Amino acid sequence: MPSDSSPKNIAPPLHRLLANTADAVQAVRDGHSLTDWLSRCPADVRPGVQALSFTVLRRLGAAQAVRAVLAPRNPPARVDALLVTALALLWPGDTAYADHTLVDQAVHAVRQRAPNSAGFVNAVLRRFLREREALVAAAEADPVARFNHPRWWQERLRGDWPSAWEGLLDANQQRPPMTLRVNPAHDSVDTYLARLRETGIDAHRAGALFPQAVVLDEPRPVQALPGFDDGHASVQDASAQLAAPLLLGQRPPQDLASGEAWNVLGEGARVLDACAAPGGKTAHLQELAGNRLDLLALDADAKRLERVRQNLQRLELAGAVRAADARDTAAWWDGRPFDGILLDAPCSASGIVRRHPDVRWLRRPEDIPALARTQSELLEALWPLLKPGGRLLYATCSVFKSEGQDQIDAFLQRHGDARSRQFDQGAGHLLPLADNASQDFAPGGAAVTDGFYYALLQKV
């Protein structure tokens, strides 16, 4: 569990950040979500612990490999987590803390929770500093240490993307950009960019494929964004901003601030967002349709649905919200067919690893076929609820083909009344690679978009 909080308005000491970071890393090793753990972390250390945890998890394979060389016998779990945390932060290229400071504070943290291990940790870390170049070179001969992803994950990517798998692994190690979706009911993108500049925030457009998207040069708290509380903008990755346009029509008009509703399904169309939480795509649908959809947001997680309600309320958008498993249609469907269905299906999250660096360590090989079965069950349950002529958009934040193209190819084989709508851009597998010609880039050359898959199906 997170350690106790310190007095407010006092910067927490590094040894306390390291202790909490080690606890976060151990929680992930034990199979727990980093996001869930951080929600329980003391508020005064949470930002620092999140930043350090992200760094450690991006280097976990390498740090564990070096620890195995320096200390072949496994230390107690909490001591090992602190040791691995310190090794990851002492890795070449990290200049956040001076080496001697980090070693001193790591030993201090160990002394507070396992005094008898303080000398051992001190000796291991100092040996690492003396032999760092050779130890790093030796560790990187192991693919898990070199790429900091499990071997099975690498093999799956290599099979799906033989010419791009290494680039995908490298992309997962990058800091993701903070991307906003500008609300056309309040501002044009140019107007909002000017408002950001007035408040000292540098930003730029995400690219022609994402007409509402603005990328910040540096992440900022949402409280610092002009008009955020009043619904002028939302935080949403550029790839996720493709969902609503693809379901409602291929592309929106360029001038989204014109006030004109844009919705090929028609005013008052009945639309289902089947796995809606946290509600970014739900809200975007209503934004583009001028708040004139008959919209139902469904999710199996009642707790996460509160975020959907909050998003709709902040943006002053309409929509019914209900907790239910979309597959159990008898429990929630009223028998009226839908004009459009958005199925953002549960998946491996293999396309958003840079935002959730714990995902690679939490997933197991057997999870992928299990998730594919759930995706298939959702497609089968929801397809009969669609009107003839209606549209179903299938989406996953995955780069694994079994959760994307393979899933849809199999569905089309089973359903003669389904047709796949093709587009020049914005559908299929979107890979988070910096050389993707369909997008601009974040500062430093990183890809603007996360990895996603989209397929638009029409019932004939």
XYZ file of C-alpha atoms in Angstrom:
460
model
C 0.000 0.000 0.000
C 1.143 3.618 -0.527
C 3.051 5.022 2.426
C 1.594 7.765 4.612
C 1.360 11.318 3.301
C 3.599 14.150 4.479
C 2.501 17.697 5.427
C 0.971 19.722 2.645
C 2.936 22.376 0.726
C 6.271 20.650 1.470
C 8.017 18.959 -1.437
C 8.271 15.261 -0.563
C 11.827 13.938 -0.147
C 13.211 11.715 -2.868
C 13.438 8.678 -0.587
C 9.683 8.862 -0.081
C 9.037 9.126 -3.820
C 11.280 6.125 -4.383
C 9.520 4.073 -1.704
C 6.104 4.772 -3.194
C 7.386 4.171 -6.728
C 8.779 0.807 -5.638
C 5.383 -0.069 -4.157
C 3.735 0.886 -7.458
C 6.169 -1.272 -9.419
C 5.597 -4.215 -7.093
C 1.828 -3.785 -7.443
C 2.198 -4.109 -11.228
C 4.394 -7.173 -10.790
C 1.634 -8.630 -8.629
C -0.882 -8.081 -11.438
C -2.504 -4.813 -10.373
C -3.210 -1.816 -12.606
C -0.893 1.148 -12.106
C -3.844 3.495 -12.645
C -5.755 1.852 -9.804
C -2.723 1.934 -7.524
C -2.035 5.610 -8.232
C -5.650 6.490 -7.372
C -4.841 5.382 -3.808
C -1.414 7.001 -3.665
C -1.120 10.021 -1.301
C -1.993 13.138 -3.264
C 1.161 15.063 -2.366
C 3.454 12.449 -3.939
C 1.183 11.194 -6.713
C 2.545 13.356 -9.594
C 6.156 12.510 -8.771
C 5.416 8.831 -8.219
C 3.526 8.615 -11.510
C 6.424 10.166 -13.429
C 8.988 7.889 -11.792
C 6.770 4.811 -12.165
C 6.376 5.455 -15.881
C 10.143 5.675 -16.285
C 10.786 2.504 -14.281
C 8.127 0.474 -16.106
C 9.569 1.562 -19.454
C 12.918 0.108 -18.320
C 11.691 -2.778 -16.212
C 12.984 -5.536 -18.466
C 16.474 -4.046 -18.489
C 16.534 -3.272 -14.754
C 15.405 -6.783 -13.858
C 18.063 -8.315 -16.110
C 20.823 -6.303 -14.456
C 19.500 -7.053 -10.977
C 19.623 -10.776 -11.781
C 23.329 -10.421 -12.611
C 24.203 -8.288 -9.594
C 22.069 -10.259 -7.123
C 21.317 -13.747 -8.475
C 19.393 -14.736 -5.331
C 16.042 -12.936 -5.224
C 15.838 -10.399 -2.383
C 12.544 -9.955 -0.485
C 9.894 -8.516 -2.816
C 9.799 -5.000 -1.351
C 13.589 -4.753 -1.318
C 13.789 -6.084 -4.865
C 11.229 -3.520 -6.050
C 13.295 -0.688 -4.571
C 16.461 -2.103 -6.098
C 14.907 -2.440 -9.543
C 13.433 1.060 -9.249
C 16.825 2.558 -8.462
C 18.579 0.609 -11.225
C 16.036 1.819 -13.800
C 16.544 5.426 -12.696
C 20.342 5.039 -12.813
C 20.140 3.787 -16.419
C 22.209 5.764 -18.949
C 20.375 8.758 -20.321
C 18.375 9.587 -17.199
C 19.561 12.890 -15.744
C 16.679 13.558 -13.363
C 18.882 12.978 -10.302
C 22.603 12.843 -9.675
C 23.844 9.263 -9.263
C 25.111 9.730 -5.721
C 21.850 11.400 -4.661
C 19.742 8.596 -6.043
C 21.848 5.892 -4.404
C 21.820 7.712 -1.059
C 18.039 8.193 -1.141
C 17.369 4.616 -2.274
C 19.423 3.302 0.649
C 17.523 5.669 2.966
C 14.221 4.245 1.671
C 15.399 0.667 2.211
C 16.663 1.479 5.697
C 13.154 2.624 6.677
C 11.422 -0.582 5.594
C 14.113 -3.297 5.700
C 17.122 -2.026 7.723
C 19.066 -5.258 7.391
C 19.053 -4.885 3.574
C 20.452 -1.335 3.448
C 24.077 -2.428 3.097
C 23.171 -4.971 0.414
C 21.279 -2.382 -1.666
C 24.089 0.140 -1.271
C 26.667 -2.391 -2.463
C 24.595 -3.478 -5.485
C 23.885 0.073 -6.655
C 27.492 1.198 -6.257
C 28.715 -1.820 -8.189
C 26.250 -0.984 -10.944
C 27.690 2.534 -11.180
C 31.250 1.185 -11.362
C 30.407 -1.385 -14.064
C 27.456 0.359 -15.698
C 28.677 0.424 -19.290
C 29.527 -3.290 -19.386
C 26.391 -4.355 -17.475
C 24.097 -2.355 -19.760
C 25.744 -3.753 -22.895
C 25.423 -7.320 -21.609
C 21.796 -6.866 -20.577
C 20.764 -5.503 -23.968
C 21.792 -8.778 -25.598
C 18.555 -10.130 -24.103
C 15.543 -9.005 -26.219
C 13.355 -8.536 -23.116
C 15.959 -6.164 -21.653
C 16.653 -4.461 -24.979
C 13.032 -3.739 -25.885
C 11.506 -3.796 -22.383
C 8.558 -5.912 -23.494
C 7.805 -9.568 -22.741
C 9.137 -12.012 -25.321
C 5.649 -13.225 -26.307
C 4.567 -9.624 -27.006
C 7.562 -9.119 -29.283
C 6.850 -12.357 -31.146
C 3.205 -11.398 -31.708
C 4.187 -7.989 -33.073
C 6.853 -9.554 -35.279
C 4.255 -11.920 -36.746
C 1.681 -9.178 -37.331
C 4.049 -6.415 -38.499
C 7.308 -8.019 -39.750
C 8.694 -4.754 -41.124
C 7.502 -2.474 -38.310
C 7.611 -4.457 -35.053
C 10.822 -2.910 -33.739
C 9.511 0.567 -34.484
C 6.327 -0.219 -32.578
C 8.316 -1.383 -29.554
C 10.472 1.752 -29.690
C 7.368 3.958 -30.009
C 6.001 2.488 -26.785
C 9.044 3.887 -24.979
C 8.260 7.488 -25.969
C 6.387 10.067 -23.940
C 2.925 10.504 -25.472
C 1.707 13.951 -26.452
C -1.193 15.623 -24.686
C -3.884 16.143 -27.314
C -7.081 18.165 -26.987
C -10.363 18.057 -28.879
C -11.698 21.568 -29.419
C -15.452 21.894 -28.963
C -16.887 23.518 -32.124
C -19.839 24.871 -30.133
C -17.417 27.316 -28.484
C -14.299 27.833 -30.611
C -12.654 27.128 -33.924
C -9.290 25.411 -33.651
C -7.499 28.637 -34.647
C -9.381 30.613 -32.004
C -8.543 28.101 -29.311
C -4.882 27.984 -30.357
C -4.816 31.758 -29.923
C -6.371 31.430 -26.471
C -3.721 28.898 -25.521
C -0.946 31.213 -26.706
C -2.422 34.055 -24.647
C -2.046 31.902 -21.533
C 1.535 30.963 -22.407
C 0.768 27.452 -23.714
C 2.427 26.458 -26.997
C 0.431 24.097 -29.196
C -0.239 23.205 -32.827
C -2.744 21.363 -34.985
C -2.477 17.573 -35.074
C -2.901 17.329 -38.856
C -5.559 17.441 -41.550
C -6.975 14.037 -40.604
C -7.911 15.397 -37.149
C -9.694 18.736 -37.686
C -10.580 19.262 -34.007
C -7.260 18.098 -32.533
C -4.663 20.341 -30.903
C -1.353 18.970 -29.597
C 0.315 20.710 -26.656
C 4.088 21.083 -26.812
C 4.186 20.107 -23.120
C 1.467 18.429 -21.026
C -0.447 20.731 -18.686
C -2.998 20.182 -15.910
C -6.500 20.539 -17.323
C -7.115 23.338 -14.828
C -4.547 25.404 -16.750
C -6.432 25.066 -20.057
C -8.599 28.063 -20.974
C -12.296 27.265 -20.825
C -11.829 23.626 -19.870
C -14.372 23.664 -17.043
C -16.866 25.353 -19.390
C -16.525 22.677 -22.050
C -14.326 24.469 -24.585
C -11.969 21.498 -24.915
C -11.518 17.882 -23.888
C -8.435 15.706 -23.533
C -8.565 12.986 -26.193
C -5.903 11.309 -28.316
C -6.049 12.105 -32.015
C -6.699 8.471 -32.982
C -9.684 8.353 -30.645
C -11.030 11.490 -32.338
C -11.620 9.475 -35.521
C -14.413 7.369 -34.012
C -17.248 9.884 -34.114
C -16.478 11.142 -37.659
C -16.236 7.595 -38.989
C -19.595 6.579 -37.513
C -21.471 9.760 -38.440
C -19.943 10.126 -41.905
C -16.531 9.863 -43.537
C -15.233 13.345 -42.819
C -16.653 16.439 -41.096
C -16.690 19.844 -42.786
C -13.435 21.750 -42.352
C -15.157 24.642 -40.597
C -16.475 22.831 -37.536
C -17.274 26.140 -35.825
C -19.934 26.980 -38.420
C -22.680 25.752 -36.088
C -24.010 23.293 -38.643
C -24.806 19.816 -37.364
C -22.998 17.089 -39.221
C -24.546 13.638 -39.149
C -25.314 11.409 -42.120
C -27.493 9.251 -39.861
C -29.989 12.103 -39.620
C -31.318 14.341 -36.862
C -32.638 12.377 -33.901
C -30.834 9.225 -35.010
C -30.810 6.519 -32.375
C -27.170 5.752 -31.520
C -25.617 3.313 -29.061
C -22.170 3.706 -27.546
C -21.847 0.147 -26.319
C -18.682 0.361 -24.168
C -18.757 4.049 -23.413
C -16.585 4.764 -20.372
C -14.893 7.161 -19.856
C -17.080 8.975 -22.386
C -14.766 10.877 -24.717
C -16.187 9.298 -27.860
C -19.738 9.543 -26.470
C -19.380 13.297 -26.093
C -17.700 13.690 -29.473
C -20.660 12.044 -31.200
C -23.032 14.634 -29.746
C -20.628 17.501 -30.479
C -20.534 16.647 -34.181
C -24.280 15.993 -34.355
C -25.162 19.302 -32.726
C -26.429 17.512 -29.584
C -29.304 16.064 -31.598
C -28.704 12.331 -31.306
C -30.962 9.999 -29.350
C -27.895 8.625 -27.592
C -27.526 5.726 -25.168
C -24.168 5.262 -23.424
C -23.719 1.767 -22.032
C -20.923 0.254 -19.981
C -20.550 -2.815 -17.806
C -18.597 -0.858 -15.158
C -21.052 1.256 -13.165
C -18.244 3.101 -11.382
C -16.550 4.175 -14.621
C -19.895 5.361 -16.003
C -19.716 8.273 -13.594
C -16.956 9.674 -15.814
C -19.340 9.501 -18.782
C -21.956 11.472 -16.866
C -19.367 14.056 -15.815
C -18.109 14.499 -19.373
C -21.599 14.988 -20.781
C -22.481 17.417 -17.994
C -19.323 19.521 -18.413
C -19.930 19.769 -22.169
C -23.699 20.368 -21.737
C -24.563 17.385 -23.907
C -27.548 15.043 -23.759
C -27.497 11.284 -23.488
C -28.902 8.428 -21.454
C -26.337 6.520 -19.391
C -26.858 2.953 -18.227
C -24.788 0.230 -16.568
C -25.123 -3.121 -18.367
C -23.133 -5.744 -20.217
C -23.821 -4.988 -23.874
C -23.828 -8.721 -24.650
C -26.845 -9.279 -22.387
C -29.279 -7.461 -24.644
C -32.344 -8.910 -22.886
C -31.353 -6.997 -19.751
C -31.176 -3.507 -21.297
C -32.492 -3.249 -24.884
C -36.013 -1.872 -25.351
C -36.515 -3.491 -28.763
C -36.057 -0.311 -30.817
C -33.270 -0.770 -33.396
C -30.356 1.638 -33.693
C -29.296 3.739 -36.654
C -25.686 3.643 -35.483
C -23.636 1.640 -32.997
C -20.158 2.425 -31.708
C -18.441 -0.666 -30.327
C -15.166 0.401 -28.741
C -14.491 -3.122 -27.559
C -12.406 -4.264 -24.579
C -8.952 -5.178 -25.835
C -5.303 -5.688 -24.938
C -4.594 -1.914 -25.037
C -1.484 -2.789 -27.057
C -1.857 0.481 -28.992
C -1.673 2.752 -25.932
C 1.321 1.302 -24.087
C 3.155 4.627 -24.069
C 0.262 6.052 -22.006
C -0.055 2.921 -19.871
C 3.434 1.414 -19.583
C 2.204 -1.210 -17.124
C 0.013 -2.896 -19.774
C 2.880 -4.833 -21.353
C 3.758 -6.368 -17.957
C 0.155 -7.074 -16.920
C -0.999 -8.890 -20.050
C -0.447 -12.620 -20.532
C -0.391 -14.510 -23.860
C -3.674 -16.240 -23.026
C -5.392 -12.864 -22.553
C -5.377 -12.110 -26.276
C -7.582 -15.011 -27.490
C -9.864 -14.454 -24.478
C -10.286 -10.780 -25.411
C -10.865 -11.731 -29.048
C -13.707 -14.019 -27.926
C -15.289 -11.151 -25.969
C -15.009 -8.878 -29.013
C -16.673 -11.514 -31.193
C -19.467 -12.014 -28.645
C -20.135 -8.252 -28.574
C -20.281 -8.050 -32.369
C -22.692 -10.988 -32.532
C -24.928 -9.561 -29.798
C -25.132 -6.035 -31.208
C -25.432 -6.681 -34.941
C -29.119 -7.769 -34.721
C -29.902 -4.460 -32.948
C -28.898 -2.427 -36.016
C -31.441 -1.223 -38.568
C -31.033 -2.210 -42.227
C -28.860 0.545 -43.675
C -27.455 1.298 -40.239
C -23.768 1.605 -39.414
C -21.652 -0.145 -36.772
C -18.169 1.144 -36.039
C -15.890 -1.451 -34.464
C -12.862 -0.017 -32.663
C -10.024 -1.260 -30.488
C -6.968 0.531 -29.103
C -4.863 -2.415 -30.239
C -2.180 -3.074 -32.820
C -2.647 -6.852 -32.653
C -4.353 -8.120 -35.804
C -6.364 -10.737 -33.911
C -8.232 -7.834 -32.280
C -8.546 -5.875 -35.507
C -8.497 -7.003 -39.109
C -8.653 -10.725 -38.303
C -11.698 -10.141 -36.093
C -13.579 -8.224 -38.796
C -12.612 -10.618 -41.597
C -14.117 -13.464 -39.570
C -17.267 -11.449 -38.829
C -17.811 -10.639 -42.508
C -17.464 -14.328 -43.346
C -20.269 -15.127 -40.882
C -22.653 -12.307 -41.885
C -23.786 -11.956 -45.466
C -25.775 -8.821 -44.568
C -22.627 -6.916 -43.488
C -20.522 -4.753 -45.782
C -17.244 -3.088 -44.860
C -17.091 0.597 -45.780
C -13.682 1.568 -47.144
C -11.972 4.928 -46.670
C -8.835 6.536 -47.976
C -7.721 7.385 -44.437
C -8.879 6.851 -40.886
C -9.867 3.172 -40.938
C -7.965 -0.059 -40.563
C -4.911 -0.440 -38.331
C -3.406 2.900 -37.291
C 0.134 2.396 -36.026
C 1.803 4.852 -33.611
C 4.884 5.345 -35.745
C 6.667 8.638 -36.299
C 6.978 7.972 -40.057
C 3.228 7.529 -40.502
C 2.511 9.887 -43.402
C -1.113 10.430 -42.383
C -0.230 12.581 -39.369
C 1.918 15.387 -38.093
C 4.200 14.851 -35.118
C 4.541 15.866 -31.517
C 7.661 17.733 -30.345
C 10.682 15.443 -30.630
C 9.319 13.594 -33.651
C 7.003 11.225 -31.779
C 3.803 10.135 -33.497
C 0.754 12.190 -32.569
C -1.572 9.192 -32.564
C -1.923 6.121 -30.424
C -2.379 2.716 -32.048
C -5.995 1.974 -33.013
C -8.084 -0.182 -35.297
C -11.342 0.945 -36.937
C -13.775 -0.883 -39.189
C -17.096 0.585 -40.321
C -19.744 -1.999 -41.145
C -23.060 -1.299 -42.861
C -26.092 -3.566 -42.727
C -27.650 -4.256 -46.116
